Short mmCIF file of C-alpha atoms and ligand atoms in Angstrom, two decimals:
data_model
loop_
_atom_site.label_atom_id
_atom_site.label_comp_id
_atom_site.label_asym_id
_atom_site.label_seq_id
_atom_site.Cartn_x
_atom_site.Cartn_y
_atom_site.Cartn_z
CA MET A 275 -9.66 19.47 17.25
CA GLY A 276 -10.52 19.83 13.45
CA LEU A 277 -10.73 16.98 10.88
CA ALA A 278 -8.59 15.23 9.04
CA ALA A 279 -9.20 12.97 5.94
CA VAL A 280 -7.68 9.84 4.97
CA ILE A 281 -8.08 8.57 1.24
CA LEU A 282 -7.51 4.88 0.95
CA ALA A 283 -5.56 4.20 -2.34
CA ALA A 284 -3.33 1.53 -1.87
CA GLY A 285 -5.16 -1.23 -3.77
CA GLN A 286 -4.26 -2.31 -7.69
CA GLY A 287 -8.04 -2.54 -8.32
CA THR A 288 -7.71 -5.87 -10.17
CA ARG A 289 -11.07 -5.88 -11.67
CA MET A 290 -9.65 -3.00 -13.99
CA LYS A 291 -7.19 -5.40 -15.67
CA SER A 292 -4.73 -2.71 -15.69
CA ARG A 293 -1.22 -2.04 -14.90
CA TYR A 294 -1.75 0.95 -13.68
CA SER A 295 -3.12 1.97 -10.23
CA LYS A 296 -6.83 2.04 -10.46
CA VAL A 297 -7.29 5.43 -8.60
CA LEU A 298 -5.19 7.10 -11.16
CA HIS A 299 -7.69 6.06 -14.10
CA ALA A 300 -8.97 9.43 -15.36
CA VAL A 301 -12.75 10.29 -15.22
CA ALA A 302 -13.26 13.35 -17.45
CA GLY A 303 -9.61 14.14 -17.77
CA ARG A 304 -8.59 13.65 -14.39
CA ALA A 305 -7.38 10.94 -12.12
CA MET A 306 -10.52 9.61 -9.82
CA LEU A 307 -8.23 10.37 -7.06
CA ARG A 308 -8.25 13.87 -7.24
CA TYR A 309 -12.12 14.33 -7.34
CA VAL A 310 -12.10 12.37 -4.17
CA LEU A 311 -8.89 15.10 -2.81
CA GLN A 312 -10.89 18.09 -3.97
CA ALA A 313 -14.06 16.75 -2.22
CA ALA A 314 -12.11 16.06 0.95
CA VAL A 315 -10.79 19.54 0.91
CA GLY A 316 -14.07 21.08 0.17
CA ALA A 317 -15.79 19.35 3.20
CA GLY A 318 -13.08 21.01 5.53
CA ALA A 319 -10.43 18.41 6.14
CA GLU A 320 -7.29 20.40 7.26
CA ARG A 321 -5.23 17.35 6.31
CA VAL A 322 -5.39 15.13 3.51
CA VAL A 323 -3.68 11.65 3.92
CA VAL A 324 -3.38 9.44 1.08
CA VAL A 325 -2.72 5.66 1.76
CA ALA A 326 -1.06 4.41 -1.10
CA GLY A 327 0.73 1.10 -2.33
CA TYR A 328 0.28 -0.30 -5.49
CA GLU A 329 2.28 2.05 -8.00
CA ALA A 330 2.61 4.16 -4.89
CA PRO A 331 5.22 6.55 -6.76
CA ALA A 332 2.67 7.59 -9.37
CA VAL A 333 -0.04 7.89 -6.96
CA ALA A 334 2.19 10.05 -4.72
CA GLU A 335 2.94 12.04 -7.52
CA SER A 336 -0.68 12.89 -8.45
CA VAL A 337 -1.36 14.59 -5.08
CA ALA A 338 2.24 16.26 -4.76
CA GLY A 339 1.89 19.28 -2.61
CA GLU A 340 -1.75 18.80 -1.65
CA ALA A 341 -1.70 15.52 0.38
CA GLU A 342 0.50 13.41 2.70
CA VAL A 343 1.22 9.83 1.40
CA VAL A 344 1.69 6.91 3.88
CA ILE A 345 2.50 4.11 2.04
CA GLN A 346 0.90 0.41 2.93
CA LYS A 347 3.24 -2.15 1.57
CA GLU A 348 1.17 -5.10 1.52
CA GLN A 349 -2.58 -4.82 0.64
CA LEU A 350 -4.09 -6.49 3.46
CA GLY A 351 -7.53 -4.62 3.60
CA THR A 352 -9.40 -1.79 4.18
CA ALA A 353 -8.58 -1.66 8.14
CA HIS A 354 -5.05 -2.07 7.70
CA ALA A 355 -4.56 0.79 5.03
CA LEU A 356 -5.94 2.87 7.74
CA LEU A 357 -4.03 1.38 10.50
CA GLN A 358 -0.79 2.67 8.41
CA THR A 359 -1.71 6.20 9.13
CA GLU A 360 -1.17 5.66 12.65
CA ASN A 361 2.35 7.17 13.06
CA VAL A 362 1.24 10.58 11.01
CA LEU A 363 -2.20 10.89 12.39
CA LYS A 364 -1.72 9.91 16.33
CA SER A 365 -0.96 13.17 17.56
CA PHE A 366 -3.73 14.63 15.53
CA GLY A 367 -6.35 15.62 17.85
CA GLY A 368 -9.30 15.69 15.54
CA ASP A 369 -11.59 13.68 13.92
CA ILE A 370 -10.96 11.22 11.10
CA MET A 371 -12.78 11.09 7.86
CA VAL A 372 -12.22 8.13 5.77
CA LEU A 373 -12.76 7.93 1.73
CA PRO A 374 -12.32 5.35 -0.57
CA GLY A 375 -10.10 6.44 -3.49
CA ASP A 376 -12.36 4.86 -6.33
CA THR A 377 -15.53 7.14 -5.60
CA PRO A 378 -15.07 10.01 -7.89
CA LEU A 379 -18.57 11.17 -7.74
CA LEU A 380 -18.68 12.58 -4.04
CA CYS A 381 -19.61 16.20 -3.77
CA SER A 382 -18.00 18.20 -0.81
CA GLY A 383 -21.31 19.52 0.24
CA THR A 384 -22.35 16.18 1.11
CA LEU A 385 -19.49 15.23 3.27
CA ARG A 386 -19.85 18.31 5.03
CA ASP A 387 -23.12 17.67 6.23
CA PHE A 388 -22.44 13.90 6.89
CA TYR A 389 -19.18 15.49 9.06
CA SER A 390 -21.87 17.75 11.04
CA ALA A 391 -24.07 15.07 11.89
CA HIS A 392 -21.32 13.08 12.98
CA VAL A 393 -20.44 15.94 15.56
CA LYS A 394 -23.75 16.26 16.54
CA GLU A 395 -24.53 12.60 17.64
CA GLY A 396 -20.76 12.83 19.05
CA ALA A 397 -20.64 9.00 17.83
CA ALA A 398 -17.42 6.90 18.14
CA ALA A 399 -17.67 5.91 14.44
CA THR A 400 -20.39 7.05 11.77
CA VAL A 401 -20.86 5.12 8.61
CA LEU A 402 -22.32 7.02 5.51
CA THR A 403 -24.92 4.83 3.98
CA ALA A 404 -26.92 4.90 0.93
CA CYS A 405 -29.75 3.09 -0.63
CA PHE A 406 -28.78 1.30 -4.14
CA SER A 407 -31.51 -0.20 -6.22
CA GLU A 408 -28.93 -2.47 -7.34
CA PRO A 409 -26.51 -3.17 -4.36
CA ALA A 410 -24.62 -6.05 -5.71
CA GLY A 411 -20.92 -5.85 -4.87
CA TYR A 412 -21.27 -3.27 -1.59
CA GLY A 413 -21.17 -4.07 1.86
CA ARG A 414 -24.67 -4.25 3.40
CA VAL A 415 -25.70 -2.49 6.30
CA ILE A 416 -27.10 -4.61 8.73
CA ARG A 417 -29.27 -2.76 11.52
CA ASP A 418 -30.65 -3.92 14.81
CA ALA A 419 -34.48 -4.21 15.72
CA GLY A 420 -34.04 -0.55 17.01
CA GLY A 421 -32.89 0.53 13.70
CA LYS A 422 -29.05 1.32 14.78
CA VAL A 423 -26.33 0.06 12.80
CA GLU A 424 -25.07 -3.33 13.97
CA ARG A 425 -22.54 -4.36 11.37
CA ILE A 426 -21.74 -4.25 8.12
CA VAL A 427 -21.75 -7.24 5.96
CA GLU A 428 -19.18 -7.55 2.48
CA HIS A 429 -21.28 -8.88 -0.31
CA ARG A 430 -19.03 -12.05 -0.58
CA ASP A 431 -19.59 -13.19 3.20
CA ALA A 432 -23.52 -12.18 3.35
CA THR A 433 -26.19 -14.64 3.59
CA LYS A 434 -29.37 -14.83 1.06
CA GLU A 435 -31.34 -12.62 3.42
CA GLU A 436 -28.43 -10.07 4.11
CA LEU A 437 -27.92 -9.46 0.20
CA LEU A 438 -31.76 -8.58 0.07
CA VAL A 439 -30.37 -5.22 2.09
CA HIS A 440 -30.38 -2.28 -0.27
CA GLU A 441 -28.67 0.14 2.54
CA VAL A 442 -24.74 -0.15 1.68
CA ASN A 443 -21.56 0.97 3.04
CA THR A 444 -20.28 3.80 0.96
CA GLY A 445 -16.96 3.30 2.33
CA VAL A 446 -16.94 6.71 3.87
CA TYR A 447 -16.80 7.03 7.68
CA CYS A 448 -15.75 9.15 10.39
CA PHE A 449 -13.87 8.25 13.26
CA ARG A 450 -13.41 10.08 16.68
CA PRO A 451 -10.05 10.31 17.70
CA GLY A 452 -7.99 7.11 19.02
CA ILE A 453 -9.81 5.08 16.56
CA PHE A 454 -6.45 3.09 15.72
CA ASP A 455 -6.95 0.80 18.85
CA ILE A 456 -9.94 -0.98 17.63
CA LEU A 457 -8.34 -1.53 14.08
CA ARG A 458 -5.72 -3.80 15.79
CA LYS A 459 -8.64 -5.81 16.95
CA ILE A 460 -9.81 -6.58 13.48
CA SER A 461 -9.19 -10.25 12.35
CA PRO A 462 -9.32 -11.46 8.70
CA ASP A 463 -11.89 -14.03 9.07
CA ASN A 464 -13.98 -13.80 5.92
CA VAL A 465 -13.96 -14.87 2.52
CA GLN A 466 -11.39 -12.33 1.15
CA ARG A 467 -9.12 -13.08 4.08
CA GLU A 468 -8.55 -9.34 4.51
CA TYR A 469 -8.70 -6.95 7.58
CA TYR A 470 -12.10 -5.09 6.82
CA LEU A 471 -12.55 -1.44 7.83
CA PRO A 472 -16.31 -2.18 8.32
CA ASP A 473 -15.64 -4.70 10.75
CA ALA A 474 -14.60 -1.68 13.26
CA VAL A 475 -18.22 -0.61 13.20
CA ARG A 476 -19.46 -4.19 14.91
CA LEU A 477 -16.30 -4.29 17.34
CA LEU A 478 -17.03 -0.30 18.46
CA ARG A 479 -20.43 -1.40 19.43
CA GLU A 480 -19.80 -4.69 21.03
CA GLU A 481 -17.31 -2.70 23.60
CA GLY A 482 -20.22 -0.29 24.15
CA SER A 483 -19.11 2.62 21.94
CA PRO A 484 -21.96 4.62 20.23
CA VAL A 485 -22.06 3.86 16.57
CA ALA A 486 -23.93 5.70 13.91
CA ALA A 487 -24.92 5.75 10.35
CA TRP A 488 -26.06 8.52 8.21
CA GLU A 489 -28.13 8.03 5.21
CA ALA A 490 -27.22 10.01 1.91
CA ALA A 491 -29.97 11.23 -0.03
CA ASP A 492 -28.22 10.59 -3.32
CA PRO A 493 -26.87 7.41 -3.74
CA GLU A 494 -24.89 8.09 -6.81
CA GLU A 495 -22.36 10.07 -5.18
CA PHE A 496 -21.07 7.10 -3.86
CA PHE A 497 -21.01 4.82 -7.13
CA GLY A 498 -17.69 3.17 -6.79
CA ILE A 499 -15.43 2.37 -9.66
CA ASN A 500 -14.33 -1.19 -9.81
CA ASP A 501 -14.16 -1.98 -13.44
CA ARG A 502 -14.40 -0.18 -16.80
CA ARG A 503 -17.73 -0.48 -17.16
CA GLN A 504 -18.59 1.40 -14.27
CA LEU A 505 -15.54 3.72 -15.07
CA ALA A 506 -17.50 4.74 -18.24
CA VAL A 507 -20.63 5.39 -16.10
CA ALA A 508 -18.71 7.82 -13.93
CA GLU A 509 -17.28 9.51 -16.85
CA ARG A 510 -20.85 9.92 -18.25
CA ILE A 511 -22.43 11.35 -15.27
CA ILE A 512 -19.20 13.67 -14.46
CA ARG A 513 -19.67 14.87 -17.87
CA GLN A 514 -23.46 15.29 -17.48
CA ARG A 515 -22.73 17.75 -14.22
CA VAL A 516 -20.34 19.66 -16.19
CA VAL A 517 -22.45 20.34 -18.97
CA ASP A 518 -25.50 21.06 -17.16
CA ALA A 519 -23.54 23.76 -14.78
CA LEU A 520 -22.61 25.17 -18.32
CA MET A 521 -26.16 25.47 -19.37
CA ASP A 522 -27.21 26.70 -16.18
CA ALA A 523 -24.90 29.57 -16.50
CA GLY A 524 -26.23 30.27 -19.99
CA VAL A 525 -24.39 28.52 -22.32
CA THR A 526 -26.24 26.47 -25.10
CA VAL A 527 -24.87 22.97 -25.78
CA VAL A 528 -26.86 21.79 -28.47
CA ASP A 529 -26.19 17.93 -27.80
CA PRO A 530 -25.21 17.11 -24.38
CA ALA A 531 -24.46 13.62 -24.97
CA VAL A 532 -21.66 14.32 -27.45
CA THR A 533 -20.24 17.46 -25.90
CA TYR A 534 -17.24 16.70 -23.46
CA VAL A 535 -16.10 19.11 -21.14
CA ASP A 536 -13.47 18.87 -18.63
CA PRO A 537 -14.39 20.02 -15.01
CA GLY A 538 -12.94 23.45 -14.48
CA VAL A 539 -13.32 24.67 -18.19
CA THR A 540 -15.19 28.16 -18.18
CA VAL A 541 -17.54 29.30 -20.94
CA GLY A 542 -19.26 32.68 -21.17
CA ALA A 543 -23.04 33.01 -21.30
CA ASP A 544 -24.83 33.16 -24.81
CA THR A 545 -22.10 30.62 -26.37
CA VAL A 546 -23.39 27.93 -28.37
CA ILE A 547 -21.19 24.53 -28.07
CA TYR A 548 -22.22 22.40 -31.13
CA PRO A 549 -21.67 18.38 -31.32
CA PHE A 550 -18.46 16.84 -30.92
CA THR A 551 -16.90 19.46 -29.09
CA PHE A 552 -13.78 18.71 -26.50
CA LEU A 553 -13.14 21.52 -24.01
CA GLU A 554 -10.15 20.16 -22.07
CA GLY A 555 -7.71 21.05 -19.18
CA ASN A 556 -7.22 24.62 -18.46
CA THR A 557 -9.58 26.46 -20.76
CA VAL A 558 -11.49 29.54 -21.03
CA ILE A 559 -14.36 30.21 -23.49
CA GLY A 560 -15.70 33.96 -23.68
CA SER A 561 -19.35 34.92 -24.33
CA ASP A 562 -21.39 34.50 -27.55
CA ALA A 563 -18.80 32.67 -28.93
CA ARG A 564 -19.77 29.35 -31.75
CA ILE A 565 -17.52 26.69 -31.04
CA GLY A 566 -17.87 23.32 -32.99
CA PRO A 567 -19.01 21.33 -34.83
CA TRP A 568 -16.08 19.15 -34.05
CA ALA A 569 -13.40 21.29 -31.85
CA ARG A 570 -10.83 20.02 -29.85
CA ILE A 571 -9.39 22.87 -27.47
CA ILE A 572 -7.16 22.31 -24.78
CA ASP A 573 -5.38 24.44 -22.32
CA SER A 574 -6.45 27.52 -24.59
CA ARG A 575 -7.80 30.87 -23.83
CA LEU A 576 -10.60 31.87 -26.52
CA GLY A 577 -12.19 35.59 -26.53
CA ASP A 578 -15.80 36.50 -26.78
CA TYR A 579 -17.61 36.24 -30.18
CA VAL A 580 -14.89 33.50 -31.71
CA VAL A 581 -15.90 31.19 -34.21
CA VAL A 582 -14.02 27.94 -34.04
CA GLN A 583 -15.13 24.93 -36.49
CA SER A 584 -13.33 21.58 -37.24
CA ALA A 585 -10.19 22.91 -35.31
CA VAL A 586 -7.71 21.38 -32.75
CA VAL A 587 -6.24 24.34 -30.41
CA ILE A 588 -3.81 23.44 -27.82
CA GLY A 589 -1.85 25.83 -25.46
CA SER A 590 -2.66 28.76 -27.10
CA ALA A 591 -4.86 32.61 -27.02
CA VAL A 592 -7.44 33.49 -29.39
CA ALA A 593 -8.79 36.88 -28.89
CA ASP A 594 -12.16 38.26 -29.26
CA ARG A 595 -14.06 37.78 -32.91
CA ALA A 596 -11.37 35.69 -34.36
CA VAL A 597 -12.50 33.11 -36.73
CA LEU A 598 -10.89 29.40 -36.82
CA GLY A 599 -11.38 26.65 -39.26
CA PRO A 600 -12.66 24.43 -40.98
CA TYR A 601 -9.90 22.20 -40.60
CA THR A 602 -7.30 24.31 -38.44
CA TYR A 603 -4.42 23.18 -36.08
CA ILE A 604 -3.22 25.72 -33.44
CA ARG A 605 -0.16 24.35 -31.80
CA PRO A 606 0.97 25.65 -28.31
CA GLY A 607 2.51 29.15 -28.04
CA THR A 608 0.15 30.78 -30.60
CA ASP A 609 -1.57 33.97 -30.04
CA VAL A 610 -4.39 34.81 -32.57
CA GLY A 611 -5.46 38.65 -32.20
CA PRO A 612 -8.38 40.19 -32.44
CA GLY A 613 -10.79 39.66 -35.44
CA ALA A 614 -8.11 37.60 -37.00
CA LYS A 615 -8.86 34.53 -39.37
CA VAL A 616 -7.07 31.19 -39.65
CA GLY A 617 -8.55 29.41 -42.15
CA GLY A 618 -8.61 25.72 -43.84
CA PHE A 619 -5.83 23.34 -43.90
CA VAL A 620 -3.69 25.64 -41.96
CA GLU A 621 -1.32 25.12 -39.18
CA VAL A 622 0.20 27.70 -36.98
CA LYS A 623 2.55 26.79 -34.17
CA LYS A 624 4.33 29.27 -31.57
CA SER A 625 3.38 32.33 -33.70
CA VAL A 626 1.16 35.69 -33.17
CA ILE A 627 -1.39 36.22 -35.79
CA GLY A 628 -1.99 39.84 -35.66
CA GLU A 629 -5.24 42.05 -35.45
CA GLY A 630 -7.55 41.59 -38.41
CA SER A 631 -4.92 39.75 -40.17
CA LYS A 632 -5.65 36.60 -42.29
CA VAL A 633 -4.20 33.26 -43.07
CA PRO A 634 -7.12 31.79 -45.03
CA HIS A 635 -6.02 28.70 -46.86
CA LEU A 636 -3.42 25.91 -46.90
CA SER A 637 -0.34 27.17 -44.89
CA TYR A 638 2.17 26.20 -42.40
CA ILE A 639 3.00 29.18 -40.11
CA GLY A 640 5.74 28.62 -37.23
CA ASP A 641 7.68 30.77 -35.24
CA THR A 642 6.44 33.75 -36.89
CA GLU A 643 5.21 37.16 -35.82
CA ILE A 644 2.68 38.69 -38.01
CA GLY A 645 1.27 42.25 -37.34
CA SER A 646 -1.72 43.59 -38.07
CA ASN A 647 -4.03 43.59 -41.41
CA VAL A 648 -1.55 41.25 -42.76
CA ASN A 649 -3.01 38.87 -45.80
CA VAL A 650 -0.78 35.46 -46.09
CA GLY A 651 -2.03 34.03 -49.62
CA ALA A 652 -2.78 30.56 -50.23
CA GLY A 653 -0.04 28.08 -49.65
CA THR A 654 2.44 30.30 -48.11
CA ILE A 655 4.87 28.38 -45.91
CA THR A 656 7.33 29.65 -43.31
CA CYS A 657 10.54 27.39 -43.38
CA ASN A 658 11.60 28.00 -40.08
CA TYR A 659 13.42 24.58 -39.61
CA ASP A 660 16.95 24.41 -41.19
CA GLY A 661 17.64 20.84 -39.84
CA LEU A 662 19.36 21.94 -36.94
CA GLN A 663 17.53 25.11 -35.44
CA LYS A 664 14.57 27.08 -35.38
CA TRP A 665 14.41 30.47 -37.03
CA LEU A 666 11.91 33.39 -36.61
CA THR A 667 9.81 34.96 -39.62
CA VAL A 668 8.36 38.58 -38.95
CA ILE A 669 5.92 40.09 -41.17
CA GLU A 670 4.98 43.59 -40.27
CA ASP A 671 1.76 45.08 -40.39
CA ASP A 672 -0.19 45.33 -43.73
CA ALA A 673 2.34 43.65 -45.59
CA PHE A 674 0.58 41.09 -48.47
CA ILE A 675 1.95 37.67 -49.11
CA GLY A 676 1.32 36.20 -52.43
CA SER A 677 0.28 32.94 -52.92
CA ASN A 678 2.36 29.89 -52.99
CA THR A 679 5.39 31.92 -51.22
CA ASN A 680 8.11 30.30 -49.32
CA LEU A 681 9.33 32.41 -46.57
CA VAL A 682 12.92 31.24 -45.69
CA ALA A 683 13.70 31.94 -42.22
CA PRO A 684 15.10 33.99 -40.47
CA VAL A 685 13.78 36.64 -42.65
CA LYS A 686 11.58 40.23 -42.11
CA ILE A 687 8.88 41.48 -44.47
CA GLY A 688 8.62 44.97 -43.71
CA LYS A 689 5.34 47.10 -43.03
CA GLY A 690 3.35 47.35 -46.36
CA ALA A 691 5.54 45.26 -48.66
CA TYR A 692 4.23 42.97 -50.99
CA ILE A 693 5.37 39.43 -52.09
CA GLY A 694 5.01 38.15 -55.72
CA ALA A 695 3.15 34.60 -55.93
CA GLY A 696 5.23 31.83 -56.00
CA SER A 697 8.28 33.51 -54.56
CA THR A 698 10.79 32.03 -52.45
CA ILE A 699 11.80 34.64 -50.23
CA THR A 700 15.53 34.43 -48.42
CA LYS A 701 16.36 37.72 -47.66
CA ASP A 702 14.58 40.75 -45.99
CA VAL A 703 12.17 42.88 -48.15
CA PRO A 704 12.26 46.53 -46.80
CA PRO A 705 9.15 48.24 -46.19
CA TYR A 706 6.49 48.85 -49.12
CA SER A 707 8.79 47.22 -51.73
CA LEU A 708 7.73 44.46 -53.63
CA GLY A 709 9.66 41.29 -53.26
CA ILE A 710 9.86 38.70 -55.99
CA ALA A 711 11.83 35.69 -56.30
CA ARG A 712 11.02 33.26 -59.04
CA GLY A 713 12.09 32.13 -62.40
CA ARG A 714 10.90 34.79 -65.39
CA GLN A 715 8.44 33.39 -67.60
CA THR A 716 9.11 32.60 -71.13
CA ASN A 717 6.69 32.10 -73.53
CA ILE A 718 7.74 29.93 -76.84
CA PRO A 719 5.37 30.46 -79.90
CA GLU A 720 3.80 27.68 -81.85
CA TRP A 721 5.97 25.30 -79.50
CA ALA A 722 3.08 22.54 -79.03
CA LYS A 723 2.47 22.52 -82.64
CA LYS A 724 6.11 21.82 -83.47
CA LYS A 725 6.76 19.03 -80.80
CA PRO A 726 7.18 15.59 -82.47
CA GLU A 727 4.30 13.87 -80.38
CA SER A 728 1.75 16.22 -82.10
CA GLU A 729 2.74 15.28 -85.49
CA GLY A 730 0.36 14.58 -88.23
CA LYS A 731 -2.47 16.11 -85.79
CA GLU A 732 -3.50 18.46 -88.24
C1 UD1 B 191 -15.45 -1.36 0.14
C2 UD1 B 191 -16.08 -1.57 1.06
C3 UD1 B 191 -17.64 -1.83 0.70
C4 UD1 B 191 -17.94 -0.98 0.58
C5 UD1 B 191 -17.49 -0.17 -0.63
C6 UD1 B 191 -17.86 0.93 -1.19
C7 UD1 B 191 -14.52 -2.88 2.77
C8 UD1 B 191 -14.33 -4.16 3.05
N1 UD1 B 191 -15.50 -2.87 2.08
O1 UD1 B 191 -15.68 -2.45 -0.79
O2 UD1 B 191 -18.09 -2.56 2.43
O3 UD1 B 191 -19.57 -0.86 0.36
O4 UD1 B 191 -16.12 -0.19 -0.22
O5 UD1 B 191 -17.28 1.59 -2.34
O6 UD1 B 191 -13.92 -1.82 2.91
N2 UD1 B 191 -7.54 -0.34 -0.52
C9 UD1 B 191 -6.38 -0.15 0.19
N3 UD1 B 191 -5.74 -1.05 0.74
C10 UD1 B 191 -6.19 -2.47 0.99
C11 UD1 B 191 -7.41 -2.47 0.06
C12 UD1 B 191 -8.16 -1.41 -0.53
O7 UD1 B 191 -5.91 0.93 0.24
O8 UD1 B 191 -5.67 -2.88 1.35
C13 UD1 B 191 -8.34 0.99 -0.97
C14 UD1 B 191 -8.61 0.84 -2.38
O9 UD1 B 191 -7.42 1.14 -3.49
C15 UD1 B 191 -9.62 1.44 -2.75
C16 UD1 B 191 -10.40 1.40 -1.48
O10 UD1 B 191 -9.70 1.11 -0.45
O11 UD1 B 191 -9.58 2.75 -3.20
C17 UD1 B 191 -11.56 0.49 -1.64
O12 UD1 B 191 -11.20 -0.83 -1.87
P1 UD1 B 191 -12.08 -2.16 -2.54
O13 UD1 B 191 -11.11 -3.36 -2.77
O14 UD1 B 191 -12.59 -1.35 -3.91
O15 UD1 B 191 -13.13 -2.15 -1.81
P2 UD1 B 191 -14.46 -2.63 -2.05
O16 UD1 B 191 -14.56 -4.11 -2.49
O17 UD1 B 191 -15.23 -1.82 -3.21
CA1 CA B 192 -14.24 -0.11 -4.28
#
């Protein structure tokens, strides 16, 4: 036995006015189809089949390795879409749960309860319903005098009376094995000339098979995304859920309305997130950190007690007690050590900043290994690129780089060495030496008095 999930994702989603498949539009940083996939797996589906059609290669790519994909060449309706899975599922002996690909707010716990109810009831089909205060656009659930589900009527095909029904079809169903024969009996005699999956409910009932409806407690989970306004509503709901979970785990979020955290990001307790902060992708933040205002952290790992203000951090690691910002750009492959400081208008790329080292002002540090307790003076630039390739700069422990230095790579500054301010360093500097490379200063006495422009000024 067991359960297979079929996710219907072949439609274009014309109301999105997009050249991309609707189900690939992102909600809180990931394609809406991925939320449905995760909910299906979380509900206990041992196989997941995605029906793709419009932009099928991109849809298949987004679920590669996690779901089987079947193609619906022409999108003739949701019943026709499900029928395309017959070949891959006809030998599968278990139940089939059908899910729309455009409902990213689904929760796996609800789907699990729904499936249990379906199994307990022993129905040929169970439709998951919800009562919406604004049911416009959804199929309405029509029940008979005894309260049993009779059929589902699409909004466009409904009579005035039927439109008054608030109980809607969520687009989630469970079918017992052998559903495919009934799908073949569905005809497209409706306003849209489509093969409607909800018609399976009516047909099963007509042939005397038991059909059930299970009403979900929280209608919000079944909000379907058909246009960009609804996409924005879903985005807000998911972000609120994520931020609520962080707060429940002991994170202070000063203003949830302007805090953007992707699902999957983890943040330690007692960290404070200030407004206009974006935590994206596979980001992990330690505890007791201060993040923002204005921080964008993507695919990065930050330690405990880290302080970040007005910074962009991508694909990097920042150790405990390090301080970034304001106005700092940390590019991929950077490793900021414990207690290190990277300050204002500093860009760092693919570099190591060792423990306790400081790059406080106006620098570019690229392809560089900085040891511990190094001080890099204001305006220091590593010249890592010669027009053909990138070269490494090494600055060993305890070195002191004077302000406005150019370090022309490949170059190595030894342990404890000093560089005079304003130097352009092209050769290695041995440990504990002073490297200085600039024109010597000449003072010309009385020069100002003698120069022509100042004649007659006295
Ligand atoms: C559908 C239901 C409606 C329900 C609503 C819930 C039908 C006829 N109507 O309406 O009763 O209230 O969902 O959200 O099923 N798809 C395909 N192939 C197709 C057509 C659609 O794979 O040929 C996919 C779409 O990509 C989408 C899903 O099925 O992910 C639902 O299709 P959509 O057109 O959004 O249906 P609704 O009009 O919302
Ligand atoms: Ca829909």
